[in-house]
CSV table of C-alpha atoms in Angstrom, one decimal:
chain,number,residue,atom,x,y,z
A,1,ASN,CA,32.3,-28.2,12.6
A,2,ASN,CA,30.9,-24.4,12.7
A,3,TYR,CA,28.6,-22.4,14.9
A,4,GLN,CA,26.0,-20.1,13.9
A,5,PHE,CA,24.0,-17.7,16.2
A,6,TYR,CA,20.3,-17.0,15.9
A,7,VAL,CA,19.1,-13.6,16.0
A,8,ASN,CA,15.5,-12.9,16.4
A,9,ASP,CA,15.8,-9.5,14.9
A,10,LEU,CA,16.7,-11.3,11.7
A,11,SER,CA,13.8,-13.5,11.3
A,12,SER,CA,11.4,-10.7,12.1
A,13,GLU,CA,13.0,-8.6,9.4
A,14,ALA,CA,12.5,-11.4,7.1
A,15,ILE,CA,9.1,-12.1,7.7
A,16,ASP,CA,8.2,-8.2,7.3
A,17,ARG,CA,10.1,-8.1,4.0
A,18,VAL,CA,7.7,-11.2,2.6
A,19,TYR,CA,4.7,-9.6,4.1
A,20,LEU,CA,5.4,-6.4,2.3
A,21,GLN,CA,6.2,-8.3,-0.8
A,22,THR,CA,3.1,-10.0,-0.9
A,23,HIS,CA,1.4,-6.9,-0.4
A,24,LEU,CA,3.0,-5.0,-2.8
A,25,LYS,CA,1.3,-7.2,-5.7
A,26,THR,CA,-2.0,-5.5,-5.2
A,27,VAL,CA,-0.9,-1.6,-4.5
A,28,VAL,CA,-2.0,-0.3,-7.8
A,29,THR,CA,-5.3,-2.4,-7.8
A,30,ASN,CA,-6.2,-1.2,-4.4
A,31,ASN,CA,-5.0,2.4,-4.7
A,32,GLU,CA,-2.5,2.2,-2.0
A,33,LEU,CA,-0.2,4.6,-3.7
A,34,ARG,CA,0.2,8.2,-3.1
A,35,VAL,CA,2.6,10.8,-5.1
A,36,PHE,CA,3.7,13.7,-3.1
A,37,TYR,CA,5.2,16.6,-5.3
A,38,GLN,CA,8.3,18.4,-3.8
A,39,PRO,CA,8.4,21.8,-5.4
A,40,GLN,CA,11.7,22.6,-6.9
A,41,ILE,CA,12.3,26.7,-6.4
A,42,ASP,CA,14.3,29.3,-8.3
A,43,MET,CA,16.5,30.7,-5.4
A,44,ARG,CA,16.9,34.2,-6.9
A,45,SER,CA,13.2,34.7,-7.7
A,46,GLY,CA,11.5,32.5,-5.2
A,47,LYS,CA,9.3,31.3,-7.9
A,48,MET,CA,8.2,27.7,-8.1
A,49,LEU,CA,9.6,26.1,-11.3
A,50,SER,CA,8.6,22.5,-11.3
A,51,VAL,CA,8.1,19.8,-9.0
A,52,GLU,CA,9.4,16.6,-8.4
A,53,ALA,CA,7.1,13.4,-8.1
A,54,LEU,CA,7.7,11.1,-5.0
A,55,VAL,CA,5.6,8.0,-4.6
A,56,ARG,CA,4.6,6.7,-1.2
A,57,TRP,CA,2.9,3.5,-0.3
A,58,GLN,CA,0.0,4.0,1.9
A,59,HIS,CA,-0.3,0.5,3.7
A,60,PRO,CA,-3.7,0.2,5.4
A,61,ALA,CA,-2.0,-1.2,8.5
A,62,MET,CA,1.4,0.2,8.6
A,63,GLY,CA,0.7,3.7,7.5
A,64,LEU,CA,3.3,5.3,5.0
A,65,VAL,CA,6.0,2.9,3.9
A,66,PRO,CA,9.2,5.0,3.2
A,67,PRO,CA,10.7,4.8,-0.1
A,68,ASP,CA,13.9,3.6,0.9
A,69,ARG,CA,11.9,0.1,1.7
A,70,VAL,CA,9.4,0.8,-1.2
A,71,ILE,CA,11.9,0.6,-4.3
A,72,PRO,CA,14.0,-2.3,-3.5
A,73,LEU,CA,10.8,-4.3,-2.4
A,74,SER,CA,9.1,-3.4,-5.6
A,75,GLU,CA,12.2,-4.4,-7.5
A,76,ASP,CA,12.9,-7.5,-5.8
A,77,ALA,CA,8.8,-8.6,-6.3
A,78,GLY,CA,8.9,-7.6,-10.0
A,79,MET,CA,6.3,-4.7,-9.4
A,80,ILE,CA,8.4,-1.5,-10.3
A,81,ILE,CA,7.4,-1.8,-13.6
A,82,PRO,CA,3.4,-1.2,-12.9
A,83,ILE,CA,4.3,1.1,-10.2
A,84,GLY,CA,6.7,3.1,-12.2
A,85,GLU,CA,4.0,3.5,-15.0
A,86,TRP,CA,1.2,4.3,-12.4
A,87,VAL,CA,3.7,7.3,-10.8
A,88,LEU,CA,4.4,8.4,-14.5
A,89,LYS,CA,0.9,8.4,-15.7
A,90,THR,CA,-0.3,9.9,-12.4
A,91,SER,CA,2.3,12.6,-12.4
A,92,CYS,CA,1.5,13.5,-16.2
A,93,GLU,CA,-2.4,13.7,-15.5
A,94,GLN,CA,-1.5,16.2,-12.5
A,95,ILE,CA,0.9,18.6,-14.5
A,96,CYS,CA,-1.7,18.7,-17.0
A,97,GLN,CA,-4.7,19.8,-14.5
A,98,TRP,CA,-2.2,22.2,-12.7
A,99,ARG,CA,-1.5,23.7,-16.3
A,100,LYS,CA,-5.2,24.0,-17.3
A,101,GLN,CA,-5.7,25.6,-14.0
A,102,GLY,CA,-3.2,28.2,-14.6
A,103,TYR,CA,-0.5,27.3,-12.3
A,104,PRO,CA,2.8,28.2,-13.7
A,105,ILE,CA,4.6,25.0,-13.3
A,106,GLU,CA,7.2,24.2,-16.1
A,107,HIS,CA,7.8,20.6,-15.7
A,108,VAL,CA,7.2,17.4,-13.4
A,109,SER,CA,10.1,15.2,-12.5
A,110,VAL,CA,9.7,11.5,-12.4
A,111,ASN,CA,12.5,9.1,-11.2
A,112,LEU,CA,13.4,5.7,-13.2
A,113,SER,CA,14.7,2.8,-11.9
A,114,GLY,CA,17.4,0.7,-13.2
A,115,VAL,CA,14.9,-2.0,-14.0
A,116,GLN,CA,12.6,0.5,-15.7
A,117,ILE,CA,15.3,1.8,-17.9
A,118,LYS,CA,16.3,-1.6,-19.0
A,119,GLN,CA,12.9,-1.9,-21.0
A,120,SER,CA,13.3,-2.6,-24.4
A,121,ASP,CA,9.8,-0.8,-24.9
A,122,LEU,CA,10.5,2.3,-22.3
A,123,VAL,CA,10.3,4.8,-25.0
A,124,ASP,CA,6.9,3.5,-26.5
A,125,ARG,CA,5.5,3.3,-22.9
A,126,VAL,CA,6.4,6.7,-22.1
A,127,SER,CA,5.1,7.9,-25.7
A,128,ALA,CA,1.6,6.1,-25.0
A,129,ILE,CA,1.5,7.7,-21.5
A,130,LEU,CA,2.2,11.1,-22.8
A,131,GLN,CA,-0.7,10.6,-25.3
A,132,GLN,CA,-3.3,9.1,-22.9
A,133,THR,CA,-2.8,12.0,-20.4
A,134,GLY,CA,-2.4,14.7,-23.1
A,135,CYS,CA,0.9,15.7,-21.4
A,136,GLN,CA,3.2,17.5,-23.6
A,137,PRO,CA,6.9,15.9,-23.7
A,138,GLU,CA,8.4,19.2,-22.5
A,139,TRP,CA,6.6,19.1,-19.1
A,140,LEU,CA,8.2,15.9,-18.2
A,141,GLU,CA,11.3,15.2,-16.9
A,142,LEU,CA,12.7,11.7,-16.3
A,143,GLU,CA,15.5,11.4,-13.9
A,144,ILE,CA,18.0,8.5,-13.7
A,145,THR,CA,20.7,7.7,-11.3
A,146,GLU,CA,24.4,7.9,-12.5
A,147,SER,CA,24.9,4.1,-11.9
A,148,VAL,CA,22.3,3.0,-14.0
A,149,ILE,CA,23.8,5.0,-16.7
A,150,MET,CA,27.2,3.8,-16.2
A,151,GLY,CA,26.0,0.0,-15.5
A,152,TYR,CA,23.9,-0.3,-18.8
A,153,ALA,CA,25.6,2.5,-21.1
A,154,ASP,CA,24.8,1.3,-24.4
A,155,GLN,CA,21.5,0.6,-24.1
A,156,THR,CA,20.7,3.5,-21.7
A,157,ILE,CA,22.1,6.0,-24.1
A,158,LYS,CA,19.8,4.8,-26.9
A,159,THR,CA,16.8,4.5,-24.8
A,160,LEU,CA,18.0,8.5,-23.5
A,161,THR,CA,18.5,9.6,-27.0
A,162,ALA,CA,15.2,8.4,-28.3
A,163,LEU,CA,13.4,10.0,-25.1
A,164,ARG,CA,15.1,13.5,-25.8
A,165,GLU,CA,14.5,13.3,-29.3
A,166,MET,CA,10.5,12.9,-28.1
A,167,GLY,CA,11.1,16.1,-26.3
A,168,VAL,CA,11.1,14.8,-22.8
A,169,MET,CA,13.6,16.4,-20.5
A,170,LEU,CA,16.4,14.0,-18.8
A,171,SER,CA,18.5,14.7,-15.7
A,172,ILE,CA,21.0,12.7,-13.6
A,173,ASP,CA,20.2,12.0,-10.3
A,174,ASP,CA,22.9,11.4,-7.4
A,175,PHE,CA,25.6,12.5,-9.3
């Protein structure tokens, strides 16, 4: 006692989504991720103060996959944790390299997803990456969205407090 419409575009989108999710499982090991750094400029002095790390997936057949597709797919496929850690480590290594070369970049900003902030061992993971890379905590800024803070307030506040006590800078994105 009902009717339904078949729309070919929906099948194509579903197939594309499954294809990308399947291939996401190997992006780190296949070295398909790229970090692009967006400068953050002091408008009064014109000086570049910091950079924001933006991850992109360089798919071998599809080219650069936009982040608005990669992040939700990564979360659904259970890949946001290894991808997020790879971005964090790569960004910490890069700022160390820039600072050794004399570039006056104060810090690198890295976005954290809601899935990452819910990890009970996030503080330990960040600490381990800082130690592995030689990155000073004050050279790192972690960005989280307002909705993540509000959705997991108690746990998020404890995690953010521990990160701040470690010396990592924090900011709210999409406020």
